[in-house]
Amino acid sequence: GCDIVICTPGRLEDYVQRGVVSLRQVQHFVLDEADSILSMGFGAQVRALIASASGRRPDKRDEGHQVMMFSATFPKKVQELAADFMRPDHLWIGVGQLSSTASSVEQRFEDVADMNLDEKYEVLLRLLEQSKDPEGKTARTIVFVNTKQIVDELSWKLADEGIRATPIHGNLTQAQRDRAFGILTSGRSSVLVATDVAARGLDLPGIDHVINFDLPRYNNDYVH
């Protein structure tokens, strides 16, 4: 056995159904990125897993079981879904204003609505140029785009300009993702180009700028 299991809902449900994992002795059930998990339709799987752990319905657990949910954003609709897994007297803890940007972050907007891809790229280059320190080193920056193709294309273009950019998207293995993060945090690369899907779960220290080359598909993704 083990003390802590970290997994996706789908994979854990598969293991439970095949008898590889038993949840009978689980006391604490934690959902990180709860808004994403519930809004993406994993509610039924989560409900089944909680029931497997407690032997009862999610909202009828005994005092020996605890469900905790964490998220940077929690829209009203997702809150209603989450209520199905919590007791009526559950404790809600909020830090700051819900679904708002951090007050310490300075926001700047560039009007690129009528620009093509090449023109937007020139704006990106200008912003990166402005971020350089007196020694000419580009500030650590994350650039978010909406497609894997643009991730690779921007990375190549930046490399042609002498700016080492590290790409990250869903086609990479976990080992490749870890290596990309290591390249950025070690200073061997100044720019990380990532799809907006990769935005969730990123927690990289020492980042100076975040640039949304493409607008996020959902408002909460921008906040997150």
Coordinates of C-alpha atoms in Angstrom, one line a residue:
G1 CA 0.0 0.0 0.0
C2 CA 0.9 3.7 0.0
D3 CA 0.0 6.8 1.9
I4 CA -0.8 9.2 -1.1
V5 CA -2.1 8.5 -4.6
I6 CA -1.8 11.2 -7.2
C7 CA -3.7 10.5 -10.4
T8 CA -6.3 11.6 -12.9
P9 CA -10.0 10.6 -12.2
G10 CA -10.2 8.4 -15.3
R11 CA -7.1 6.4 -14.7
L12 CA -7.9 5.9 -11.0
E13 CA -11.4 4.7 -11.8
D14 CA -9.9 2.2 -14.3
Y15 CA -7.6 0.9 -11.6
V16 CA -10.4 0.6 -9.1
Q17 CA -12.6 -1.3 -11.5
R18 CA -9.8 -3.7 -12.3
G19 CA -9.0 -4.3 -8.7
V20 CA -5.5 -2.8 -9.0
V21 CA -6.3 -0.1 -6.4
S22 CA -8.6 -0.2 -3.4
L23 CA -9.9 3.0 -1.8
R24 CA -11.5 1.5 1.2
Q25 CA -9.1 3.0 3.6
V26 CA -8.9 6.4 2.0
Q27 CA -9.7 9.2 4.5
H28 CA -9.0 12.3 2.5
F29 CA -10.1 13.0 -1.1
V30 CA -8.5 16.0 -2.7
L31 CA -9.5 17.6 -6.1
D32 CA -6.9 20.0 -7.4
E33 CA -8.0 22.1 -10.4
A34 CA -11.5 21.2 -9.3
D35 CA -13.2 23.7 -11.6
S36 CA -11.5 22.1 -14.6
I37 CA -12.2 18.5 -13.5
L38 CA -15.9 19.2 -12.9
S39 CA -16.5 21.4 -15.9
M40 CA -14.9 18.9 -18.3
G41 CA -17.5 16.3 -17.4
F42 CA -15.6 14.1 -14.9
G43 CA -18.3 14.6 -12.2
A44 CA -19.7 11.0 -12.6
Q45 CA -16.2 9.5 -12.2
V46 CA -15.4 11.7 -9.1
R47 CA -18.8 10.7 -7.6
A48 CA -18.0 7.0 -8.1
L49 CA -14.5 7.3 -6.7
I50 CA -15.8 9.1 -3.5
A51 CA -18.5 6.4 -3.1
S52 CA -15.8 3.7 -3.5
A53 CA -13.7 5.3 -0.8
S54 CA -16.5 5.8 1.7
G55 CA -18.9 3.1 0.7
R56 CA -21.7 5.7 0.7
R57 CA -23.0 8.5 -1.5
P58 CA -20.7 11.5 -1.7
D59 CA -23.1 13.7 0.3
K60 CA -23.7 11.0 2.9
R61 CA -20.2 10.3 4.1
D62 CA -19.4 9.6 7.8
E63 CA -17.1 11.8 9.8
G64 CA -14.0 9.7 8.9
H65 CA -13.9 11.0 5.4
Q66 CA -13.1 14.4 4.1
V67 CA -13.4 15.9 0.6
M68 CA -11.3 19.0 -0.3
M69 CA -11.4 21.0 -3.5
F70 CA -8.9 23.5 -4.7
S71 CA -9.0 25.9 -7.6
A72 CA -7.8 29.4 -8.6
T73 CA -11.2 30.0 -10.3
F74 CA -14.6 28.6 -9.3
P75 CA -17.5 29.8 -11.6
K76 CA -21.1 29.7 -10.2
K77 CA -22.0 26.7 -12.4
V78 CA -19.1 24.7 -11.2
Q79 CA -19.9 25.6 -7.6
E80 CA -23.3 24.1 -8.1
L81 CA -21.7 20.9 -9.4
A82 CA -19.2 20.8 -6.5
A83 CA -22.1 21.0 -4.0
D84 CA -23.1 17.5 -5.0
F85 CA -19.9 16.2 -3.4
M86 CA -19.8 18.3 -0.3
R87 CA -21.9 18.2 2.9
P88 CA -24.4 21.1 3.4
D89 CA -22.2 22.4 6.3
H90 CA -19.0 22.4 4.3
L91 CA -16.4 25.1 4.8
W92 CA -15.6 27.6 2.1
I93 CA -12.3 29.4 2.2
G94 CA -11.6 32.2 -0.3
V95 CA -8.4 34.1 -0.8
G96 CA -8.8 37.4 -2.5
Q97 CA -11.6 38.2 -4.9
L98 CA -13.0 35.1 -6.7
S99 CA -12.0 34.9 -10.4
S100 CA -10.0 38.1 -10.4
T101 CA -6.5 38.8 -11.3
A102 CA -3.8 39.4 -8.7
S103 CA -3.5 43.1 -7.7
S104 CA 0.3 42.8 -7.9
V105 CA 0.1 42.0 -11.6
E106 CA 0.4 45.0 -14.0
Q107 CA -1.7 44.4 -17.1
R108 CA -1.0 45.8 -20.5
F109 CA -3.1 45.4 -23.6
E110 CA -2.0 45.6 -27.2
D111 CA -4.6 46.0 -30.0
V112 CA -3.8 43.4 -32.6
A113 CA -7.4 42.6 -33.7
D114 CA -6.8 43.6 -37.3
M115 CA -3.3 42.1 -37.6
N116 CA -2.2 39.0 -39.3
L117 CA 0.1 36.4 -37.7
D118 CA 3.3 38.1 -39.0
E119 CA 2.2 41.5 -37.7
K120 CA 1.3 40.0 -34.3
Y121 CA 4.7 38.4 -34.2
E122 CA 6.4 41.8 -34.8
V123 CA 4.5 43.1 -31.7
L124 CA 5.7 40.1 -29.7
L125 CA 9.3 40.8 -30.8
R126 CA 9.0 44.4 -29.8
L127 CA 7.7 43.5 -26.3
L128 CA 10.5 41.0 -25.8
E129 CA 13.0 43.6 -26.9
Q130 CA 11.6 46.0 -24.4
S131 CA 12.0 43.5 -21.7
K132 CA 15.8 43.1 -22.1
D133 CA 18.0 44.1 -19.2
P134 CA 21.1 46.4 -19.6
E135 CA 23.1 43.4 -20.6
G136 CA 20.8 42.5 -23.4
K137 CA 19.2 39.4 -21.8
T138 CA 15.6 38.8 -22.4
A139 CA 13.4 38.7 -19.3
R140 CA 11.9 35.3 -18.4
T141 CA 8.6 35.2 -20.3
I142 CA 5.8 32.8 -20.9
V143 CA 4.0 33.2 -24.2
F144 CA 0.6 31.5 -24.4
V145 CA -1.0 30.6 -27.8
N146 CA -4.0 28.4 -28.7
T147 CA -2.5 25.8 -31.0
K148 CA 0.4 23.4 -31.0
Q149 CA 1.3 24.6 -34.6
I150 CA 1.7 28.2 -33.4
V151 CA 3.8 27.0 -30.5
D152 CA 6.3 25.4 -32.8
E153 CA 6.2 28.2 -35.4
L154 CA 6.8 31.0 -32.8
S155 CA 9.6 29.0 -31.2
W156 CA 11.4 28.6 -34.5
K157 CA 10.9 32.3 -35.4
L158 CA 12.2 33.5 -32.1
A159 CA 15.2 31.2 -32.5
D160 CA 15.9 32.8 -35.8
E161 CA 16.1 36.2 -34.0
G162 CA 18.6 34.8 -31.5
I163 CA 16.0 34.3 -28.7
R164 CA 16.1 30.8 -27.3
A165 CA 12.5 29.7 -26.8
T166 CA 11.3 26.4 -25.4
P167 CA 8.1 25.0 -26.7
I168 CA 5.6 23.0 -24.6
H169 CA 2.3 21.4 -25.7
G170 CA 0.2 18.3 -25.5
N171 CA 2.4 16.3 -27.9
L172 CA 5.3 16.2 -25.5
T173 CA 5.9 13.5 -23.0
Q174 CA 6.2 14.3 -19.3
A175 CA 9.9 13.9 -19.5
Q176 CA 10.1 16.4 -22.3
R177 CA 7.9 18.8 -20.4
D178 CA 10.1 18.5 -17.3
R179 CA 13.2 19.1 -19.5
A180 CA 11.6 22.2 -21.0
F181 CA 10.8 23.6 -17.6
G182 CA 14.3 22.9 -16.5
I183 CA 15.8 24.8 -19.4
L184 CA 13.7 27.8 -18.6
T185 CA 14.3 27.8 -14.8
S186 CA 18.1 27.2 -15.3
G187 CA 18.3 30.3 -17.5
R188 CA 19.4 28.4 -20.6
S189 CA 16.2 29.7 -22.2
S190 CA 14.4 33.0 -21.5
V191 CA 11.1 32.3 -23.2
L192 CA 8.6 29.4 -22.8
V193 CA 6.0 29.1 -25.6
A194 CA 3.0 27.1 -24.5
T195 CA -0.6 26.3 -25.5
D196 CA -3.3 27.7 -23.3
V197 CA -4.1 24.2 -22.1
A198 CA -0.7 24.0 -20.6
A199 CA -1.4 27.2 -18.6
R200 CA -3.1 25.1 -15.9
G201 CA -0.7 23.7 -13.4
L202 CA 2.2 25.9 -14.4
D203 CA 4.0 27.2 -11.3
L204 CA 7.4 28.5 -12.4
P205 CA 9.3 30.9 -10.1
G206 CA 11.0 34.0 -11.3
I207 CA 8.7 34.7 -14.3
D208 CA 8.8 38.4 -15.3
H209 CA 6.2 38.5 -18.0
V210 CA 3.3 36.5 -19.3
I211 CA 2.1 37.3 -22.8
N212 CA -1.2 36.0 -24.2
F213 CA -0.3 35.9 -27.9
D214 CA -3.8 34.5 -28.5
L215 CA -6.7 35.4 -26.3
P216 CA -7.7 32.5 -24.0
R217 CA -10.9 30.7 -25.0
Y218 CA -12.4 31.3 -21.6
N219 CA -12.2 34.2 -19.2
N220 CA -11.2 32.0 -16.3
D221 CA -8.3 30.7 -18.2
Y222 CA -6.9 34.2 -18.4
V223 CA -7.2 34.6 -14.6
H224 CA -5.7 31.2 -14.0

